[in-house]
CSV table of C-alpha atoms in Angstrom, one decimal:
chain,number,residue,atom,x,y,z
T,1,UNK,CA,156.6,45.5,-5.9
T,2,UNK,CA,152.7,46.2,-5.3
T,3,UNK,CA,151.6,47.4,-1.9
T,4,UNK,CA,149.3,45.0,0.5
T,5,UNK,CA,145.6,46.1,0.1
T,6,UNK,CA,145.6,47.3,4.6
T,7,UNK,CA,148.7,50.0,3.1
T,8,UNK,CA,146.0,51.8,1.1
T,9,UNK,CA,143.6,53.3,3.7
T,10,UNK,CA,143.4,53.7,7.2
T,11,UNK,CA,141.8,52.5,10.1
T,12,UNK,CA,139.9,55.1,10.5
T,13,UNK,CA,139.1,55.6,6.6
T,14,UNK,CA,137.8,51.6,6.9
T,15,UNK,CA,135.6,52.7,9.8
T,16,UNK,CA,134.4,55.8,8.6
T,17,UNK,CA,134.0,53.0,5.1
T,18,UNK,CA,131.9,50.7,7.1
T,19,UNK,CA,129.7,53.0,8.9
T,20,UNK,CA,128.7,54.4,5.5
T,21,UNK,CA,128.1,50.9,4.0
T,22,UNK,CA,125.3,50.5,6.7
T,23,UNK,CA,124.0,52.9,6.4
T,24,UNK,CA,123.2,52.4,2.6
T,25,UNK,CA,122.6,48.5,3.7
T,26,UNK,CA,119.3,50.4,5.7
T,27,UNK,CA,118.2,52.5,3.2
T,28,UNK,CA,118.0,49.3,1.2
T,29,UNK,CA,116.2,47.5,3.9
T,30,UNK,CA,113.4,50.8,4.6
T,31,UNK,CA,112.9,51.1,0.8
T,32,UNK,CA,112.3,46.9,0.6
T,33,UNK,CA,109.8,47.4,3.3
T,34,UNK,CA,108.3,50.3,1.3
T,35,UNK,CA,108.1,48.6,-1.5
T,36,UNK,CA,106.5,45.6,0.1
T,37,UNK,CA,104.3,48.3,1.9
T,38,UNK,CA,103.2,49.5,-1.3
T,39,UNK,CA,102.7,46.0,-3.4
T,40,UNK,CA,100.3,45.4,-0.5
T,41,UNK,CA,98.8,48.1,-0.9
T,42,UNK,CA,98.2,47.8,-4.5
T,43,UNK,CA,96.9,44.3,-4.0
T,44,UNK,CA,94.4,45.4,-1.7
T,45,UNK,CA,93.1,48.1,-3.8
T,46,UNK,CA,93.3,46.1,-6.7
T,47,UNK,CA,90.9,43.0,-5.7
T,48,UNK,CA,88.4,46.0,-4.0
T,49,UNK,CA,88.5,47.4,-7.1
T,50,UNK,CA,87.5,44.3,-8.9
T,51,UNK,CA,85.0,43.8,-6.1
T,52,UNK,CA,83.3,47.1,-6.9
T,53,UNK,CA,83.3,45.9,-10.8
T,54,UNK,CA,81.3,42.8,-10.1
T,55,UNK,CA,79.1,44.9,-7.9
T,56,UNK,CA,78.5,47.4,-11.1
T,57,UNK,CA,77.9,44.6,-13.1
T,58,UNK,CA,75.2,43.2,-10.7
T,59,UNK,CA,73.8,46.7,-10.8
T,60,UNK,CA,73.8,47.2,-14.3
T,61,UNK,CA,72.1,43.6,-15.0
T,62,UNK,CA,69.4,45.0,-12.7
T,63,UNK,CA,69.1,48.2,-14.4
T,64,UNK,CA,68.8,46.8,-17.2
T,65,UNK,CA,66.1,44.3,-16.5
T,66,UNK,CA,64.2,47.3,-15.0
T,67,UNK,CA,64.3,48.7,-17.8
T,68,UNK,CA,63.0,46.1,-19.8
T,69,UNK,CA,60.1,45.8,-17.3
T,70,UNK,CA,59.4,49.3,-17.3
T,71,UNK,CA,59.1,49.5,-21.2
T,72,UNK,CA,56.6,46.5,-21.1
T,73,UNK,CA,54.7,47.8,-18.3
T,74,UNK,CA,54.8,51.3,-21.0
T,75,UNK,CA,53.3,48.7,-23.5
T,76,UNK,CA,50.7,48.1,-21.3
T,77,UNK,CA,49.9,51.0,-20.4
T,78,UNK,CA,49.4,52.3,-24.2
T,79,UNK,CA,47.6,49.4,-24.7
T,80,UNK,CA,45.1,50.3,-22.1
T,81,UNK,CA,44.7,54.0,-22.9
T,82,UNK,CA,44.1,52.7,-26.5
T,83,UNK,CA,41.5,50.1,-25.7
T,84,UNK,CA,39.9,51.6,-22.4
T,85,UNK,CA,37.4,53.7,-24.0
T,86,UNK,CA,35.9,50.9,-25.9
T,87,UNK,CA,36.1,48.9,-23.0
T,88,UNK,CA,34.0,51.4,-21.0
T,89,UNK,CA,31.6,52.0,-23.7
T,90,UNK,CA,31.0,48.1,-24.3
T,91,UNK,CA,30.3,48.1,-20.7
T,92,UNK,CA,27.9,51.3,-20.6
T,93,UNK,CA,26.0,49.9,-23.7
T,94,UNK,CA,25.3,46.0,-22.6
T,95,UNK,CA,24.3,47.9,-18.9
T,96,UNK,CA,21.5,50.0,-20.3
T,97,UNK,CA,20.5,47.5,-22.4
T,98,UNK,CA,20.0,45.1,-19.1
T,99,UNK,CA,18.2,48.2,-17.4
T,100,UNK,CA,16.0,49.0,-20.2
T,101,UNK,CA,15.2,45.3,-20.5
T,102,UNK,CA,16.2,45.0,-24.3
């Protein structure tokens, strides 16, 4: 004959049982509010994160187009130093023709 289930531990031993199981049933609880704490967390970081990459990006397209203006701009500039003297000399040469009348 097998022994009812209430023969096998105390009153005491259930008490001492139960107090344990909440205990574990509130470490459960704290580390599901950590977690959630956390997975918050990392979805907050994570959409800053892909704010500052569309920021970057922005920044880079701008970069980049200064760039490109400042190598035109470098174009120019060669241009000029490259041309300038004739330019000037063609302007000295028709002004002393008009002041020496020719």
């Amino acid at each position: 004959m097998t022994q009812p289930m209430t023969d096998l531990i105390t009153r005491e031993e259930f008490d001492l049982l139960a107090a344990r199981i909440g205990i574990v049933e509130r470490e459960v609880d704290g580390e599901k509010l950590v977690t959630r704490h956390v997975l918050a967390e990392a979805r907050r970081t994570s959409d800053r994160v892909a704010a500052l990459e569309a920021r970057i990006e922005r920044m880079e397209r701008k970069v980049d187009d200064i760039g490109r203006r400042l190598a035109e701009l470098d174009g120019k500039v060669t241009v000029l130093t490259t041309t300038l003297p004739g330019i000037v000399a063609d302007a000295l040469r028709t002004a002393l023709r008009d002041r020496d009348g020719r």
